[in-house]
Short mmCIF file of C-alpha atoms in Angstrom, two decimals:
data_model
loop_
_atom_site.label_atom_id
_atom_site.label_comp_id
_atom_site.label_asym_id
_atom_site.label_seq_id
_atom_site.Cartn_x
_atom_site.Cartn_y
_atom_site.Cartn_z
CA MET V 819 -1.76 -17.00 -13.48
CA ASN V 820 0.73 -14.26 -14.31
CA VAL V 821 1.11 -11.39 -11.85
CA ILE V 822 2.88 -8.04 -11.76
CA ILE V 823 3.67 -6.85 -8.26
CA ASP V 824 5.29 -3.83 -6.73
CA LEU V 825 7.22 -4.84 -3.61
CA CYS V 826 8.60 -2.72 -0.77
CA VAL V 827 10.23 -4.59 2.13
CA ILE V 828 10.93 -2.55 5.29
CA PRO V 829 13.12 -4.19 7.96
CA MET V 830 12.40 -2.81 11.44
CA GLY V 831 14.68 -2.72 14.44
CA VAL V 832 17.89 -2.54 12.40
CA GLY V 833 18.52 1.18 12.29
CA VAL V 834 17.73 3.86 9.79
CA SER V 835 19.61 2.54 6.75
CA VAL V 836 18.13 -0.51 5.13
CA SER V 837 19.82 -0.68 1.72
CA GLU V 838 21.81 -3.83 2.51
CA TYR V 839 18.52 -5.65 3.09
CA VAL V 840 17.06 -4.37 -0.16
CA VAL V 841 20.21 -5.54 -1.96
CA ALA V 842 19.82 -8.99 -0.41
CA CYS V 843 16.18 -9.14 -1.56
CA HIS V 844 17.27 -8.33 -5.10
CA GLU V 845 19.72 -11.21 -4.98
CA VAL V 846 16.88 -13.49 -3.87
CA LEU V 847 14.70 -12.28 -6.72
CA LYS V 848 17.49 -12.70 -9.25
CA GLU V 849 18.23 -16.24 -8.05
CA ALA V 850 14.53 -16.96 -8.55
CA GLY V 851 14.94 -15.94 -12.21
CA LEU V 852 12.27 -13.28 -11.98
CA LYS V 853 12.06 -10.17 -14.11
CA THR V 854 12.58 -7.16 -11.83
CA GLU V 855 12.86 -3.41 -12.12
CA LEU V 856 14.06 -1.30 -9.20
CA HIS V 857 12.57 2.14 -8.54
CA ALA V 858 12.97 4.70 -5.78
CA TYR V 859 10.27 3.22 -3.52
CA GLY V 860 10.15 -0.46 -4.36
CA THR V 861 10.67 -3.06 -7.04
CA ASN V 862 8.42 -4.19 -9.89
CA ILE V 863 8.38 -7.96 -10.34
CA GLU V 864 6.70 -9.99 -13.05
CA GLY V 865 6.15 -13.72 -13.24
CA GLU V 866 3.98 -16.69 -12.47
CA TRP V 867 2.05 -16.12 -9.23
CA ASP V 868 3.64 -18.97 -7.24
CA ASP V 869 7.17 -18.10 -8.35
CA VAL V 870 6.70 -14.46 -7.42
CA MET V 871 5.11 -15.12 -4.04
CA ASP V 872 7.65 -17.81 -3.15
CA ALA V 873 10.35 -15.21 -3.82
CA VAL V 874 8.62 -12.68 -1.57
CA LYS V 875 8.57 -15.28 1.20
CA ALA V 876 12.26 -16.01 0.56
CA CYS V 877 12.97 -12.27 0.92
CA HIS V 878 11.32 -12.24 4.36
CA GLU V 879 13.26 -15.34 5.42
CA LYS V 880 16.54 -13.85 4.17
CA VAL V 881 16.01 -10.49 5.88
CA HIS V 882 15.18 -12.21 9.18
CA VAL V 883 18.33 -14.38 8.87
CA MET V 884 20.34 -11.20 8.29
CA GLY V 885 19.19 -10.02 11.70
CA ALA V 886 16.01 -8.01 11.27
CA PRO V 887 13.60 -9.08 14.03
CA ARG V 888 10.59 -7.50 12.33
CA ILE V 889 9.60 -6.78 8.74
CA THR V 890 6.69 -4.81 7.34
CA THR V 891 6.17 -5.19 3.61
CA THR V 892 3.75 -3.55 1.21
CA ILE V 893 2.74 -5.06 -2.10
CA ARG V 894 0.57 -3.96 -4.98
CA MET V 895 -0.35 -6.92 -7.16
CA GLY V 896 -2.22 -7.01 -10.44
CA THR V 897 -3.68 -9.89 -12.43
CA ARG V 898 -5.82 -9.79 -15.54
CA THR V 899 -7.62 -12.35 -17.67
CA ASP V 900 -8.62 -10.16 -20.59
CA ARG V 901 -5.14 -10.03 -22.09
CA THR V 902 -1.47 -10.49 -21.31
CA GLN V 903 0.38 -7.38 -20.22
CA THR V 904 4.05 -7.02 -19.31
CA MET V 905 5.67 -4.38 -17.11
CA GLU V 906 6.93 -2.70 -20.30
CA ASP V 907 3.40 -2.70 -21.72
CA LYS V 908 2.14 -0.96 -18.59
CA ILE V 909 4.77 1.75 -18.80
CA SER V 910 4.46 2.33 -22.55
CA SER V 911 0.64 2.56 -22.37
CA VAL V 912 1.22 5.72 -20.36
CA ALA V 913 4.64 6.95 -21.50
CA ASN V 914 3.71 6.92 -25.19
CA ARG V 915 1.00 9.46 -24.46
CA LEU V 916 2.99 11.86 -22.30
CA MET X 612 6.45 -18.42 9.64
CA ASN X 613 3.37 -16.65 10.95
CA VAL X 614 2.18 -13.54 9.15
CA ILE X 615 -0.39 -10.80 9.71
CA ILE X 616 -1.55 -9.16 6.53
CA ASP X 617 -3.95 -6.40 5.61
CA LEU X 618 -5.63 -7.20 2.30
CA CYS X 619 -7.60 -4.95 -0.06
CA VAL X 620 -8.78 -6.52 -3.33
CA ILE X 621 -10.07 -4.11 -6.01
CA PRO X 622 -11.82 -5.66 -9.03
CA MET X 623 -11.59 -3.43 -12.12
CA GLY X 624 -13.89 -3.31 -15.09
CA VAL X 625 -16.98 -4.38 -13.16
CA GLY X 626 -18.52 -1.05 -12.28
CA VAL X 627 -18.39 1.14 -9.25
CA SER X 628 -19.78 -1.23 -6.61
CA VAL X 629 -17.53 -4.07 -5.63
CA SER X 630 -19.02 -5.38 -2.38
CA GLU X 631 -20.17 -8.70 -3.88
CA TYR X 632 -16.53 -9.44 -4.73
CA VAL X 633 -15.36 -8.54 -1.26
CA VAL X 634 -18.04 -10.82 0.18
CA ALA X 635 -16.81 -13.65 -2.06
CA CYS X 636 -13.24 -13.10 -0.86
CA HIS X 637 -14.41 -13.36 2.75
CA GLU X 638 -16.02 -16.69 1.96
CA VAL X 639 -12.74 -17.87 0.45
CA LEU X 640 -10.85 -16.77 3.56
CA LYS X 641 -13.36 -18.44 5.87
CA GLU X 642 -13.19 -21.70 3.92
CA ALA X 643 -9.43 -21.54 4.36
CA GLY X 644 -9.97 -21.46 8.11
CA LEU X 645 -8.09 -18.21 8.55
CA LYS X 646 -8.64 -15.67 11.31
CA THR X 647 -9.98 -12.49 9.71
CA GLU X 648 -11.20 -9.08 10.77
CA LEU X 649 -13.00 -6.79 8.33
CA HIS X 650 -12.45 -3.02 8.45
CA ALA X 651 -13.58 -0.13 6.27
CA TYR X 652 -10.64 -0.35 3.84
CA GLY X 653 -9.56 -3.97 3.89
CA THR X 654 -9.33 -7.12 5.93
CA ASN X 655 -6.79 -8.20 8.53
CA ILE X 656 -5.76 -11.85 8.19
CA GLU X 657 -3.53 -13.90 10.45
CA GLY X 658 -2.04 -17.32 9.86
CA GLU X 659 0.81 -19.40 8.55
CA TRP X 660 2.44 -17.69 5.55
CA ASP X 661 1.58 -20.35 2.97
CA ASP X 662 -2.01 -20.68 4.13
CA VAL X 663 -2.54 -16.92 4.01
CA MET X 664 -0.93 -16.42 0.63
CA ASP X 665 -2.71 -19.43 -0.88
CA ALA X 666 -5.96 -17.82 0.22
CA VAL X 667 -5.01 -14.51 -1.37
CA LYS X 668 -4.37 -16.37 -4.64
CA ALA X 669 -7.73 -18.13 -4.29
CA CYS X 670 -9.39 -14.72 -3.86
CA HIS X 671 -7.91 -13.53 -7.16
CA GLU X 672 -9.01 -16.74 -8.90
CA LYS X 673 -12.52 -16.43 -7.45
CA VAL X 674 -12.93 -12.77 -8.41
CA HIS X 675 -11.78 -13.49 -11.96
CA VAL X 676 -14.24 -16.40 -12.21
CA MET X 677 -17.00 -14.06 -11.03
CA GLY X 678 -16.28 -11.93 -14.08
CA ALA X 679 -13.71 -9.30 -13.15
CA PRO X 680 -11.19 -9.10 -16.01
CA ARG X 681 -8.65 -7.21 -13.93
CA ILE X 682 -7.77 -7.02 -10.24
CA THR X 683 -5.44 -4.71 -8.36
CA THR X 684 -4.73 -5.71 -4.79
CA THR X 685 -2.76 -4.06 -2.03
CA ILE X 686 -1.28 -5.91 0.91
CA ARG X 687 0.60 -4.93 4.01
CA MET X 688 2.31 -7.94 5.55
CA GLY X 689 4.24 -8.25 8.78
CA THR X 690 6.45 -11.00 10.16
CA ARG X 691 8.57 -11.01 13.27
CA THR X 692 11.03 -13.42 14.85
CA ASP X 693 11.51 -11.70 18.20
CA ARG X 694 8.15 -12.81 19.61
CA THR X 695 4.71 -14.01 18.65
CA GLN X 696 2.09 -11.33 18.20
CA THR X 697 -1.57 -11.73 17.28
CA MET X 698 -3.87 -9.20 15.64
CA GLU X 699 -5.43 -8.61 19.08
CA ASP X 700 -1.98 -8.00 20.56
CA LYS X 701 -1.29 -5.37 17.92
CA ILE X 702 -4.53 -3.55 18.61
CA SER X 703 -4.26 -3.70 22.40
CA SER X 704 -0.65 -2.46 22.37
CA VAL X 705 -2.08 0.79 21.07
CA ALA X 706 -5.66 0.83 22.34
CA ASN X 707 -4.65 0.26 25.95
CA ARG X 708 -2.71 3.51 25.88
CA LEU X 709 -5.31 5.72 24.20
CA MET B 1237 -14.18 16.48 -1.15
CA ASN B 1238 -14.68 13.80 1.48
CA VAL B 1239 -12.11 11.03 1.76
CA ILE B 1240 -11.76 7.76 3.62
CA ILE B 1241 -8.16 6.71 4.15
CA ASP B 1242 -6.38 3.80 5.74
CA LEU B 1243 -3.15 4.98 7.35
CA CYS B 1244 -0.14 3.01 8.55
CA VAL B 1245 2.82 5.02 9.87
CA ILE B 1246 6.10 3.12 10.36
CA PRO B 1247 8.89 4.93 12.25
CA MET B 1248 12.34 3.62 11.29
CA GLY B 1249 15.53 3.71 13.30
CA VAL B 1250 13.76 3.58 16.67
CA GLY B 1251 13.86 -0.13 17.40
CA VAL B 1252 11.38 -2.90 16.94
CA SER B 1253 8.47 -1.62 19.03
CA VAL B 1254 6.61 1.32 17.59
CA SER B 1255 3.38 1.44 19.57
CA GLU B 1256 4.22 4.68 21.38
CA TYR B 1257 4.45 6.40 17.99
CA VAL B 1258 1.14 4.96 16.87
CA VAL B 1259 -0.43 6.18 20.11
CA ALA B 1260 0.95 9.66 19.46
CA CYS B 1261 -0.51 9.64 15.95
CA HIS B 1262 -3.92 8.76 17.37
CA GLU B 1263 -3.69 11.72 19.70
CA VAL B 1264 -2.89 13.93 16.71
CA LEU B 1265 -5.89 12.54 14.81
CA LYS B 1266 -8.18 13.02 17.81
CA GLU B 1267 -7.04 16.60 18.31
CA ALA B 1268 -7.87 17.18 14.65
CA GLY B 1269 -11.43 16.07 15.39
CA LEU B 1270 -11.36 13.30 12.81
CA LYS B 1271 -13.39 10.12 12.89
CA THR B 1272 -10.97 7.21 13.31
CA GLU B 1273 -11.10 3.46 13.73
CA LEU B 1274 -8.03 1.50 14.75
CA HIS B 1275 -7.37 -1.98 13.32
CA ALA B 1276 -4.48 -4.41 13.56
CA TYR B 1277 -2.53 -2.97 10.63
CA GLY B 1278 -3.50 0.68 10.45
CA THR B 1279 -6.22 3.21 11.14
CA ASN B 1280 -9.27 4.16 9.10
CA ILE B 1281 -9.86 7.91 8.98
CA GLU B 1282 -12.78 9.80 7.46
CA GLY B 1283 -13.16 13.50 6.81
CA GLU B 1284 -12.68 16.41 4.48
CA TRP B 1285 -9.58 15.87 2.29
CA ASP B 1286 -7.57 18.84 3.62
CA ASP B 1287 -8.35 18.06 7.25
CA VAL B 1288 -7.34 14.45 6.83
CA MET B 1289 -4.14 15.15 4.94
CA ASP B 1290 -3.13 17.96 7.30
CA ALA B 1291 -3.46 15.44 10.13
CA VAL B 1292 -1.29 12.92 8.30
CA LYS B 1293 1.38 15.61 7.93
CA ALA B 1294 1.05 16.45 11.63
CA CYS B 1295 1.58 12.76 12.44
CA HIS B 1296 4.87 12.76 10.51
CA GLU B 1297 5.97 15.97 12.24
CA LYS B 1298 5.05 14.55 15.66
CA VAL B 1299 6.84 11.23 15.10
CA HIS B 1300 9.99 13.04 13.94
CA VAL B 1301 9.88 15.30 17.01
CA MET B 1302 9.58 12.17 19.18
CA GLY B 1303 12.92 11.08 17.79
CA ALA B 1304 12.30 8.94 14.71
CA PRO B 1305 14.81 10.01 12.03
CA ARG B 1306 12.91 8.28 9.25
CA ILE B 1307 9.28 7.40 8.59
CA THR B 1308 7.70 5.28 5.89
CA THR B 1309 3.92 5.51 5.67
CA THR B 1310 1.39 3.71 3.52
CA ILE B 1311 -2.04 5.07 2.74
CA ARG B 1312 -5.06 3.81 0.86
CA MET B 1313 -7.41 6.67 0.05
CA GLY B 1314 -10.83 6.58 -1.54
CA THR B 1315 -13.04 9.34 -2.91
CA ARG B 1316 -16.32 9.06 -4.77
CA THR B 1317 -18.66 11.49 -6.47
CA ASP B 1318 -21.60 9.16 -7.14
CA ARG B 1319 -22.79 9.12 -3.54
CA THR B 1320 -21.72 9.72 0.04
CA GLN B 1321 -20.36 6.72 1.89
CA THR B 1322 -19.13 6.52 5.47
CA MET B 1323 -16.71 4.02 6.97
CA GLU B 1324 -19.72 2.28 8.55
CA ASP B 1325 -21.42 2.11 5.15
CA LYS B 1326 -18.38 0.43 3.68
CA ILE B 1327 -18.25 -2.19 6.40
CA SER B 1328 -21.98 -2.91 6.44
CA SER B 1329 -22.12 -3.27 2.64
CA VAL B 1330 -19.97 -6.34 3.14
CA ALA B 1331 -20.75 -7.47 6.68
CA ASN B 1332 -24.50 -7.60 6.08
CA ARG B 1333 -23.92 -10.23 3.42
CA LEU B 1334 -21.50 -12.48 5.28
CA MET Y 1035 9.49 18.93 5.00
CA ASN Y 1036 10.59 17.10 1.86
CA VAL Y 1037 8.81 13.90 0.96
CA ILE Y 1038 9.26 11.10 -1.57
CA ILE Y 1039 6.04 9.30 -2.40
CA ASP Y 1040 5.02 6.44 -4.62
CA LEU Y 1041 1.55 7.06 -6.04
CA CYS Y 1042 -0.88 4.67 -7.72
CA VAL Y 1043 -4.30 6.09 -8.64
CA ILE Y 1044 -6.99 3.55 -9.63
CA PRO Y 1045 -10.20 4.93 -11.18
CA MET Y 1046 -13.17 2.62 -10.60
CA GLY Y 1047 -16.33 2.30 -12.64
CA VAL Y 1048 -14.69 3.33 -15.92
CA GLY Y 1049 -13.84 -0.02 -17.43
CA VAL Y 1050 -10.72 -2.11 -17.48
CA SER Y 1051 -8.31 0.30 -19.17
CA VAL Y 1052 -7.23 3.25 -17.09
CA SER Y 1053 -4.17 4.61 -18.90
CA GLU Y 1054 -5.88 7.84 -20.02
CA TYR Y 1055 -6.46 8.69 -16.35
CA VAL Y 1056 -2.85 7.94 -15.46
CA VAL Y 1057 -1.74 10.18 -18.33
CA ALA Y 1058 -3.96 12.97 -17.00
CA CYS Y 1059 -2.44 12.59 -13.54
CA HIS Y 1060 1.03 12.92 -15.01
CA GLU Y 1061 0.00 16.15 -16.66
CA VAL Y 1062 -1.26 17.41 -13.30
CA LEU Y 1063 2.03 16.48 -11.66
CA LYS Y 1064 4.06 18.12 -14.41
CA GLU Y 1065 2.02 21.32 -14.19
CA ALA Y 1066 2.78 21.32 -10.48
CA GLY Y 1067 6.48 21.33 -11.33
CA LEU Y 1068 7.19 18.17 -9.39
CA LYS Y 1069 9.97 15.71 -10.09
CA THR Y 1070 8.37 12.43 -11.17
CA GLU Y 1071 9.45 9.03 -12.38
CA LEU Y 1072 6.96 6.59 -13.88
CA HIS Y 1073 7.25 2.85 -13.24
CA ALA Y 1074 5.09 -0.15 -14.08
CA TYR Y 1075 2.91 0.10 -10.95
CA GLY Y 1076 2.91 3.76 -9.99
CA THR Y 1077 4.87 6.98 -10.05
CA ASN Y 1078 7.63 8.22 -7.75
CA ILE Y 1079 7.24 11.89 -6.82
CA GLU Y 1080 9.62 14.10 -4.87
CA GLY Y 1081 9.05 17.55 -3.44
CA GLU Y 1082 7.90 19.68 -0.56
CA TRP Y 1083 5.11 17.93 1.37
CA ASP Y 1084 2.37 20.48 0.65
CA ASP Y 1085 3.21 20.71 -3.05
CA VAL Y 1086 3.18 16.95 -3.43
CA MET Y 1087 -0.05 16.39 -1.51
CA ASP Y 1088 -1.81 19.29 -3.26
CA ALA Y 1089 -0.92 17.58 -6.55
CA VAL Y 1090 -2.32 14.27 -5.34
CA LYS Y 1091 -5.57 16.03 -4.50
CA ALA Y 1092 -5.57 17.69 -7.92
CA CYS Y 1093 -5.17 14.24 -9.50
CA HIS Y 1094 -8.30 13.01 -7.70
CA GLU Y 1095 -10.23 16.10 -8.76
CA LYS Y 1096 -9.07 15.72 -12.36
CA VAL Y 1097 -9.93 12.01 -12.57
CA HIS Y 1098 -13.40 12.66 -11.14
CA VAL Y 1099 -13.95 15.47 -13.67
CA MET Y 1100 -12.93 13.06 -16.43
CA GLY Y 1101 -15.82 10.85 -15.39
CA ALA Y 1102 -14.59 8.36 -12.82
CA PRO Y 1103 -17.21 8.17 -10.06
CA ARG Y 1104 -14.86 6.43 -7.65
CA ILE Y 1105 -11.11 6.40 -7.09
CA THR Y 1106 -8.96 4.24 -4.84
CA THR Y 1107 -5.38 5.39 -4.49
CA THR Y 1108 -2.41 3.89 -2.70
CA ILE Y 1109 0.57 5.89 -1.54
CA ARG Y 1110 3.86 5.08 0.10
CA MET Y 1111 5.44 8.20 1.56
CA GLY Y 1112 8.80 8.68 3.20
CA THR Y 1113 10.27 11.54 5.19
CA ARG Y 1114 13.56 11.75 7.04
CA THR Y 1115 15.25 14.28 9.28
CA ASP Y 1116 18.70 12.69 9.52
CA ARG Y 1117 19.76 13.72 6.03
CA THR Y 1118 18.47 14.76 2.62
CA GLN Y 1119 17.88 11.97 0.15
CA THR Y 1120 16.65 12.22 -3.44
CA MET Y 1121 14.91 9.56 -5.50
CA GLU Y 1122 18.22 9.03 -7.33
CA ASP Y 1123 20.02 8.59 -4.01
CA LYS Y 1124 17.53 5.90 -3.00
CA ILE Y 1125 18.01 3.98 -6.23
CA SER Y 1126 21.80 4.28 -6.31
CA SER Y 1127 22.15 3.18 -2.67
CA VAL Y 1128 20.83 -0.17 -3.86
CA ALA Y 1129 21.78 -0.29 -7.54
CA ASN Y 1130 25.46 0.42 -6.87
CA ARG Y 1131 25.65 -2.76 -4.82
CA LEU Y 1132 23.87 -5.10 -7.20
#
């Protein structure tokens, strides 16, 4: 089952700037070979469900190892069985009509 | 790694009423033996990361089998390494001070 | 336009425990006269759109005044025009079938 | 108070394809003069709190007028008092280190 998710990982208890943790998550996602696209409030990720969710777990583990005692993450996740749809498809279905 | 999540599964393309799908998800979560608590805009779930996320995947599979061609789900998920904290702990840390 | 939202306010840069800020938000919501229901990962709120969203803004202002330099909030919000539906309606449409 | 939000509006009860509603929301946001950036699972929006939230309300009103009887929206919203930060700043704070 393919999934497109939108991931936002928030480390808590590490101060106000969290970019180093977001960078580390991107390295985790890249090592997992997943297709990603960064935006200003999260990251789009596309792939097979288990690969994507294993990578999300690896992000939590990495951010804890880096010293964050608490993490709160939000995810949007979409699956469909009627047809395949990539992240680019989703954007162009809207952008082509703007 | 223990996790507390807040899950909201939205089937698309099945009309305006979606309660039968939410009921089916609760059955999936119960069969998985997870601790759950329903609220008006989602369900709190507590458990071991893999057990919880496997159940979320099973919810998507179930809702697709029931006929929904598309699903969009939102999740909040929290982990912490500084101490254990249950769903009841989270509520009472606030409710006791209201 | 009536709205039911699910609100989760996360103060950043104030350490790992955030319950005092959540308590303060509940006081703001109560002063606004809104119907609320606390759960383990947020708060359900029901009311007229402007009243609800003004209260969310007041929560951000309050949490900043309390000393949090940064806040990241997640909201689910639902409106419908086909019929009225309360938070209790939403829960019972599922709970009655479990 | 400036805010950066990430908005995802899901019309329910209108079938599986919702791009025409997303397009309409973008027109609402553009008419409001807000800075926006589309991604595969939502839209980043930056502006003064009231302007941004008025536009979100206008999106709900527009999508209902277009025929959707029910809408479920998710928002992430961030405010900070320690410094100003644009959507571009947020992206470059991560992207420059990848």
